[in-house]
XYZ file of C-alpha atoms in Angstrom:
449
model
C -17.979 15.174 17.261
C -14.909 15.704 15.091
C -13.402 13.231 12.625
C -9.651 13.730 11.628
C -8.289 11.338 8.912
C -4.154 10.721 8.086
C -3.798 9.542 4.659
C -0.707 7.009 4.152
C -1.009 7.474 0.737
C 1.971 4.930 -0.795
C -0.282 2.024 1.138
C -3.758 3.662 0.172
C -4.934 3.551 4.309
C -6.689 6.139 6.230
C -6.046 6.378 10.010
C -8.998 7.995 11.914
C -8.844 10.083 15.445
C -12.808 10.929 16.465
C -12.982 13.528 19.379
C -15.876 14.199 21.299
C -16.220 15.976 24.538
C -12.229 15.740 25.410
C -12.046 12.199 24.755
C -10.278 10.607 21.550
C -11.013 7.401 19.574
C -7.659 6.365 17.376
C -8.984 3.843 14.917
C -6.267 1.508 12.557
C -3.419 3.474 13.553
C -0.404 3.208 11.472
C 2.828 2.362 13.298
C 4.407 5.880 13.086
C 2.447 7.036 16.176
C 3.518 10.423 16.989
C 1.834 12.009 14.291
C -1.544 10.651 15.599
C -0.379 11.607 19.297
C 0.149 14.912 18.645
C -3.100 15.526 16.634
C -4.418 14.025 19.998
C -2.781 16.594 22.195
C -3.011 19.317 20.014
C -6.633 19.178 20.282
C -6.007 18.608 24.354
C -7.719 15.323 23.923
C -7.633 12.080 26.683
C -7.102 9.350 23.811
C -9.984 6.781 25.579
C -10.016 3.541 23.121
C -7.655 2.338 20.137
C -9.313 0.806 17.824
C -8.579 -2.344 15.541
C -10.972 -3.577 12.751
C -8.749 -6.691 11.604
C -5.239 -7.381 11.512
C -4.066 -5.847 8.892
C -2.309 -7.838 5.673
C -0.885 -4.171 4.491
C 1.281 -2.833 6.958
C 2.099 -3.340 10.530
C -0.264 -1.791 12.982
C 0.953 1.092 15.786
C -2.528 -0.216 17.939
C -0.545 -1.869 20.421
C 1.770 1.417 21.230
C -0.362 3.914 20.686
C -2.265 1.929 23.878
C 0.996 1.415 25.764
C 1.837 4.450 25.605
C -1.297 6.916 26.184
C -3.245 3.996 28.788
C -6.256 4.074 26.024
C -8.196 1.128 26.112
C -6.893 -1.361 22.707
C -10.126 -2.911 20.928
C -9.803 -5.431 18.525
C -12.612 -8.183 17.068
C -12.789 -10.911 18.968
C -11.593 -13.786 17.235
C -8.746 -11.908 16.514
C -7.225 -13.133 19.635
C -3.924 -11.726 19.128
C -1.013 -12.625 21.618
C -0.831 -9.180 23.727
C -3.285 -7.581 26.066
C -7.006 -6.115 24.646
C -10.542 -5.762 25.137
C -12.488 -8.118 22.594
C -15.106 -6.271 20.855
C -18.047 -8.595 20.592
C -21.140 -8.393 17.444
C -23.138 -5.504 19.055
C -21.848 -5.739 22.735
C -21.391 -1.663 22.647
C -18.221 -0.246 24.280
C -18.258 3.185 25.869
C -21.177 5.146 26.837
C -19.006 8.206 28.140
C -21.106 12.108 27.113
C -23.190 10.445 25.022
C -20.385 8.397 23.106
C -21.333 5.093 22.570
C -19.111 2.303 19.919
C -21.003 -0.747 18.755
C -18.602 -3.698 16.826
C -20.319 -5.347 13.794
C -18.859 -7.888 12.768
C -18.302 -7.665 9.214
C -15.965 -10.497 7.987
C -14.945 -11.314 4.417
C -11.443 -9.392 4.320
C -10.395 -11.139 7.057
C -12.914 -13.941 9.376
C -12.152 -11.514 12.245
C -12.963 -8.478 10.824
C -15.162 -5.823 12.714
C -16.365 -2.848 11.701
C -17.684 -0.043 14.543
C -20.812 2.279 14.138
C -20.250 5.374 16.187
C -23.334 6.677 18.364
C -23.723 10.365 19.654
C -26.776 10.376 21.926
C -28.472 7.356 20.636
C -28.434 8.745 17.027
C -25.658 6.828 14.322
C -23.674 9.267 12.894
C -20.637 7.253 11.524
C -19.045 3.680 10.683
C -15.625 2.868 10.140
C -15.714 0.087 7.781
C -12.328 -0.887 7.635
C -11.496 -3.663 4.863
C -15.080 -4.314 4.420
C -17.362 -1.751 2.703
C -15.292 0.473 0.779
C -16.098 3.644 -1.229
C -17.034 2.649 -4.620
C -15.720 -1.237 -3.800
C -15.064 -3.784 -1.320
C -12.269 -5.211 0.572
C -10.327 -8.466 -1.135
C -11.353 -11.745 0.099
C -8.118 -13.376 -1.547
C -5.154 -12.189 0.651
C -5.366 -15.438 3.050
C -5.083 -17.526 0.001
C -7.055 -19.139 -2.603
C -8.296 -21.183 -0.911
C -10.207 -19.589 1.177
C -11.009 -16.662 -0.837
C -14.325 -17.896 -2.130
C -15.831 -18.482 1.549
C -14.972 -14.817 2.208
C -16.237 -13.200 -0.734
C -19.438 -15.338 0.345
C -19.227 -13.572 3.483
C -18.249 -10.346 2.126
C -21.641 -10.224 0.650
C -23.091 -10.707 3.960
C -21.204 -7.952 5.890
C -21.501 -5.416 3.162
C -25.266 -5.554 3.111
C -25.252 -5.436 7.218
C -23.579 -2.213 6.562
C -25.713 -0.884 3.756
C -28.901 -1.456 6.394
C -27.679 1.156 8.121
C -29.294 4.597 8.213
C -28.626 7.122 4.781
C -26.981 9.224 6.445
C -24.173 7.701 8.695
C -20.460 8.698 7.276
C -18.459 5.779 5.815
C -15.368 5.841 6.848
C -12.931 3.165 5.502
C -9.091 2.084 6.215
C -8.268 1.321 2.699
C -8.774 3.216 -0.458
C -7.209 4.107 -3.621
C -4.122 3.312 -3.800
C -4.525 0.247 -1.565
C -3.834 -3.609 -3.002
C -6.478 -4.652 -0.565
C -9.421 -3.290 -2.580
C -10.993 -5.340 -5.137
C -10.967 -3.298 -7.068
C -9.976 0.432 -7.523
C -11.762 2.492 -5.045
C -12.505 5.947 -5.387
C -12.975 8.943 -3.196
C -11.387 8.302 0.521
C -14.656 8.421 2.369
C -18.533 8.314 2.146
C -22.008 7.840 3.374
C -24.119 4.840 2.865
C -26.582 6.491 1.357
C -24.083 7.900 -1.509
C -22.817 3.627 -1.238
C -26.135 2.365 -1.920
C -27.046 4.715 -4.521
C -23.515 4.333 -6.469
C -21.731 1.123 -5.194
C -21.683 -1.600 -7.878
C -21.155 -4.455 -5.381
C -23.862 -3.374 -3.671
C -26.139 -4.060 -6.656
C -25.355 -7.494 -6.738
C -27.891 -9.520 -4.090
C -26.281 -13.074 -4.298
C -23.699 -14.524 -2.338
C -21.818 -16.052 -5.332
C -22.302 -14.069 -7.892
C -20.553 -11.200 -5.638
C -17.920 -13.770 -5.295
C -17.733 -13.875 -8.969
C -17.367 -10.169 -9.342
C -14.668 -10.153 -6.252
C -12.256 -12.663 -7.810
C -12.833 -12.497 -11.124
C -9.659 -10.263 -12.010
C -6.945 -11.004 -8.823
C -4.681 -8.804 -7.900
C -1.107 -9.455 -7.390
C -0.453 -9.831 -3.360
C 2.773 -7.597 -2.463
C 5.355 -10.179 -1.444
C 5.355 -8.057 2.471
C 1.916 -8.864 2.915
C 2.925 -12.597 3.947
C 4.464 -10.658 6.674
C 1.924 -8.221 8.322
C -0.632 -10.559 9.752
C 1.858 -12.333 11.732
C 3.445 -9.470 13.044
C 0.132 -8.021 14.232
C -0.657 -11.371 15.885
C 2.301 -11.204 17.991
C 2.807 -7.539 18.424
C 5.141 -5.085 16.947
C 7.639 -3.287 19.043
C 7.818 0.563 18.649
C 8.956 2.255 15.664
C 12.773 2.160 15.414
C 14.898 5.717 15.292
C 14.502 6.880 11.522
C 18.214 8.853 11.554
C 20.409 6.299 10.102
C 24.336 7.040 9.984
C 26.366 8.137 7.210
C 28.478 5.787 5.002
C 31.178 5.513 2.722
C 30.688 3.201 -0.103
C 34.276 0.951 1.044
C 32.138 0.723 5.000
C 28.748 -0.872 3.495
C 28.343 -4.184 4.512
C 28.914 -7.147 2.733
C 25.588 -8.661 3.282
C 23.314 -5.088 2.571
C 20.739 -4.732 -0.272
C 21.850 -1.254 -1.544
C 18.597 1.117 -2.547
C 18.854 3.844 -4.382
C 16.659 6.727 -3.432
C 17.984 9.668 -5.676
C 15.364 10.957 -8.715
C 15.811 8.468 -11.593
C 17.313 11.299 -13.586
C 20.659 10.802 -11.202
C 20.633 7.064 -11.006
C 20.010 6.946 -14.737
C 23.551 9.172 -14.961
C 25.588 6.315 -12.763
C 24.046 3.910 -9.813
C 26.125 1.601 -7.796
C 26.373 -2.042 -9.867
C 23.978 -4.201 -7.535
C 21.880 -1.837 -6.104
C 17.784 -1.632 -6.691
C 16.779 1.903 -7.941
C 13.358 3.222 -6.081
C 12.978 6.936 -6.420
C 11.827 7.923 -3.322
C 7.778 8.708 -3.218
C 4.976 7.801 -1.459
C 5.155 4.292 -2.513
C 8.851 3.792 -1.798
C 8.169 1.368 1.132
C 5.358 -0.613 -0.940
C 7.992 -1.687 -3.840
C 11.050 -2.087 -1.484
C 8.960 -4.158 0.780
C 8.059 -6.634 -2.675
C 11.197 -6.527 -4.810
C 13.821 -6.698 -1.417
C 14.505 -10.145 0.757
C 12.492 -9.162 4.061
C 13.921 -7.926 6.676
C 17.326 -8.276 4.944
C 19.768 -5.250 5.979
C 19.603 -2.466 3.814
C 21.663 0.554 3.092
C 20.085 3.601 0.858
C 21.328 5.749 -1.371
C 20.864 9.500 -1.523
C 21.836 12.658 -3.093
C 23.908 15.140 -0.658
C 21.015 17.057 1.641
C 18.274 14.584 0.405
C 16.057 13.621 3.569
C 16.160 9.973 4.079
C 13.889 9.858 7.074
C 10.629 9.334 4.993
C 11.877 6.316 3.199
C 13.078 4.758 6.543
C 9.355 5.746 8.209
C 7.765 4.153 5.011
C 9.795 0.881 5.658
C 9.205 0.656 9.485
C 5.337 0.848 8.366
C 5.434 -2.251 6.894
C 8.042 -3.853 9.974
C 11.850 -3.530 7.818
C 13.603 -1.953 10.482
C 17.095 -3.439 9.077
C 18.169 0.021 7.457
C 22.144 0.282 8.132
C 23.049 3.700 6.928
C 23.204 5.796 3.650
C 25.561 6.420 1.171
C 25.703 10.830 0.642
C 29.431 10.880 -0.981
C 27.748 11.326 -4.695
C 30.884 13.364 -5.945
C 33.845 11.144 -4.713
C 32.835 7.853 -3.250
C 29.549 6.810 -5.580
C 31.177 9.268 -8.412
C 33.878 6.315 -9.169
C 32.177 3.597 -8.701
C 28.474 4.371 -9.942
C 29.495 2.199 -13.469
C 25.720 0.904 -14.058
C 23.943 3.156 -16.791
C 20.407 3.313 -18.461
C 18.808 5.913 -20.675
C 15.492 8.141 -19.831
C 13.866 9.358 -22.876
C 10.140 11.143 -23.785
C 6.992 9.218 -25.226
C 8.080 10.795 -29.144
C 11.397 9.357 -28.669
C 10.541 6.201 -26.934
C 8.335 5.893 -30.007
C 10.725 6.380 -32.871
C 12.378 3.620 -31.091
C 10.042 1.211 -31.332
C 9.306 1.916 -34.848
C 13.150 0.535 -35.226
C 13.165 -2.932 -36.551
C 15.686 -4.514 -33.647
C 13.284 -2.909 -31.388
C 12.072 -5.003 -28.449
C 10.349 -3.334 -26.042
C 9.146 -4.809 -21.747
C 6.001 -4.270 -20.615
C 6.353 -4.146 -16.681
C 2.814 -3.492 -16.069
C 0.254 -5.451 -14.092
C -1.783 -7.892 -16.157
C -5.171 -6.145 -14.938
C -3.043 -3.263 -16.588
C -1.924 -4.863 -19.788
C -5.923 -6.511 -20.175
C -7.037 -3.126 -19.995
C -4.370 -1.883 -22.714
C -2.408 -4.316 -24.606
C 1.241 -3.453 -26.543
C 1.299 -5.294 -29.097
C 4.609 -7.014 -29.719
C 6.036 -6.294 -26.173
C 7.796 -8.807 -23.957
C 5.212 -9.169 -20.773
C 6.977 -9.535 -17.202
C 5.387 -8.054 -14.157
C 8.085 -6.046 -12.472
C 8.066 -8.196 -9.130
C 8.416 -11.317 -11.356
C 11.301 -9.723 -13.331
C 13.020 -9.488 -10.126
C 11.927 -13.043 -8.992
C 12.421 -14.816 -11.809
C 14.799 -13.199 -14.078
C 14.839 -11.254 -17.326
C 13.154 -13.388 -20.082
C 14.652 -15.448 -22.323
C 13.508 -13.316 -25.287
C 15.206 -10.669 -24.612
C 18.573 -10.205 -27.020
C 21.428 -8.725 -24.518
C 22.780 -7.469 -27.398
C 20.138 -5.038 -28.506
C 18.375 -2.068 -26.743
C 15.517 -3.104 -24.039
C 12.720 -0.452 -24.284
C 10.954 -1.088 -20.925
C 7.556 1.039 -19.921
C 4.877 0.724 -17.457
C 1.506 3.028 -16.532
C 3.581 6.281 -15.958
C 7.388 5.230 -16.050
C 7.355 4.765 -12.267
C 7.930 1.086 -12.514
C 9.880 0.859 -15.497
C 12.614 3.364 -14.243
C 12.697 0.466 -11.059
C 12.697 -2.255 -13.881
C 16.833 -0.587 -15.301
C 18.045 -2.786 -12.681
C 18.359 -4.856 -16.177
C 21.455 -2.928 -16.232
C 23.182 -4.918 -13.925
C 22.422 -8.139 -16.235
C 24.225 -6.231 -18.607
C 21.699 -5.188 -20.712
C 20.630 -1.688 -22.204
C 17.445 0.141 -20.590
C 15.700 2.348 -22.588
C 13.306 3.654 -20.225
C 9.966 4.967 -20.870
C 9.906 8.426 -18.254
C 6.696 10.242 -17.515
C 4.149 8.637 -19.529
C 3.609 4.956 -20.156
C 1.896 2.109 -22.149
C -1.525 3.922 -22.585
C 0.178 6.813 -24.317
C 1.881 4.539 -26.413
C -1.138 2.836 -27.562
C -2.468 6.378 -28.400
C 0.460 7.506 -29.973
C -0.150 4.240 -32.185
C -3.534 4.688 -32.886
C -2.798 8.522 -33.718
C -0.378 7.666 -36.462
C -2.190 4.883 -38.060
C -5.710 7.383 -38.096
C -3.229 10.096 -39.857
């Protein structure tokens, strides 16, 4: 038996492909399917059974497809019961039995009601589970993205599903969807995958032998929900079509339509120098789909912008993960078309000068942070505004328009997406490549000295 994993690191999900004797098990494939289809036929392997442990809140699922288009077998739990054509994996009715390859559902709910977890069998021995949403490395899956209220019943069951798990044998290999990186762990989980022997030796949650008190731990500290989310477990209800063409056509600034969110790609160093008045600035990176997905309308039509040569196809596959497939065209004509018209502005600058700054008595400085984030490091002083809320709801009120707005985050990621304050006409000092913990430490260096 071989296990090959795909990371999708900007949504913090593993995709799985198990081979064993020629056949192939795809498990919580991502919508961009080819790459798992050619791992498949690279290793001249019959893909036998898709598998689905829930339907996923994160991004929209390639399950469906990958079936359609190889004739494997699509599993998914039960009372999933989505609207397209599957095989229902039952608690412990096993599925295969092909060389000695036998699957066997557990259902494991708390992430999701449905959710199902399968423990892989090679001759009668267990030799792997993948856990999905439920038992993570180092953590669990959330109980909380269905909504509040009914976030307590499946943290209740969580508890449940994660000790089913941790009965099994030592030495079975963990192998979870989400991970670092995700927003559907509870909390931050560490390496990718596991045993559950390793689990029950170093797992905090699975310490805790009460029902409630786990559900204490789970929701003590909620995380924000990505505004997509609301989005991805309807979709994989109903079925997604197949991924849409990620070569997008060319545009001049005068042909972009009048109704298109315009996103600029480029490195923040460029959009800092001039960016298009209106437009949302999200350096492309492995989490370029995650924040357009939350700060965009849905499914709105979008237009990027890029630097001449710059590859755009990765941002469009990163949006078509999580089902925007409304991407018009791009904008490329930095030295005539965007070099007239780029008129919004806002300043980069290093921790010791973002620092002498806020030693400045107009200073006022945004914190753009989390509030797990700013709980775990407080700026003292600083204007507090989530970066999705700035965009929802505004800049605040205490911020002077007439003075310099010193914005930072963890690592200046966020806050270089948080200039759009330049097109409300105010001044962005932004914090770049380092963020509110250096500050602190800068702080507590100088007052020490």
């Amino acid at each position: 038996m071989e296990i090959t994993s795909f990371r999708t690191p900007g949504l913090g999900d593993q995709t799985y492909l198990l081979t064993h004797e020629g056949k192939g098990v795809l498990v919580d494939p991502q919508r961009d399917i080819d790459r798992f289809l050619r791992a498949a036929a690279d290793r001249d392997v019959e893909l036998r059974f898709v598998l689905e442990t829930h339907l996923h809140n994160d991004y929209v699922s390639g399950g469906e497809q990958a079936a359609l288009r190889t004739g494997a077998e699509l599993v998914l739990p039960a009372a999933a019961a989505p609207a397209y054509r599957h095989t229902p994996a039952f608690h412990l009715e096993e599925i295969g039995g092909e060389d000695g390859l036998v699957i066997r559902p557990i259902h494991t709910p708390g992430h999701t009601p449905e959710h199902t977890s399968y423990l892989v069998l090679i001759d009668g021995e267990p030799t792997a589970v993948f856990s999905g949403g439920s038992l993570l490395v180092a953590s669990a899956g959330r109980p909380d993205l269905l909504g509040t209220a009914r976030a307590r019943t499946l943290a209740r069951l969580q508890h449940g599903s994660l000790r089913r798990l941790a009965a099994l044998p030592p030495q079975v290999e963990l192998l979870p969807t989400h991970g670092e990186g995700s927003f559907c762990t509870a909390s931050g989980a560490g390496r990718y995958t596991s045993t559950i022997g390793d689990e029950i030796r170093t797992n905090p949650l699975l310490a805790i032998d009460d029902a409630d008190r786990l559900a204490d731990e789970l929701l003590a500290a909620p995380m924000p929900i990505p505004a997509f989310y609301a989005y991805m477990g309807p979709a994989n209800t109903l079925g997604v079509p197949p991924m849409p063409a990620i070569e997008v056509p060319d545009l001049a600034v005068a042909d972009v339509p009048g109704d298109a969110h315009l996103v600029d790609i480029r490195p923040r160093k460029a959009q800092a120098e001039g960016f298009l008045p209106g437009s949302v600035g999200i350096e492309e990176g492995t989490d370029f789909g995650s924040w357009a997905g939350w700060l965009l309308p849905y499914g709105s039509p979008l237009v990027l912008v890029a630097e001449r040569g710059q590859d755009v196809a990765e941002a469009v596959t990163q949006l078509a993960q999580i089902g925007i497939d409304s991407v018009r065209g791009v904008v490329r004509d930095l030295g005539s078309d965007l070099g007239t018209a780029a008129t919004g502005r806002f300043e980069l600058v290093d921790l010791a000068a973002f620092v002498a700054l806020t030693e400045r008595p107009d200073a006022q400085v945004l914190d753009v942070r989390m509030p797990n984030e700013r709980a775990a490091a407080r700026l003292e002083g600083a204007v507090e505004r989530f970066l999705p809320e700035l965009v929802a709801e505004g800049v605040p009120a205490e911020l002077d328009r007439d003075r310099p707005v010193l914005v930072a985050c963890g690592s200046g990621r966020r806050a270089s997406i948080a200039a759009l304050l330049a097109r409300e006409g105010y001044r962005a000092v932004v914090l770049n490549r380092a963020g509110v913990p250096d500050l602190v430490a800068a702080e507590a260096a100088r007052h020490a000295a």
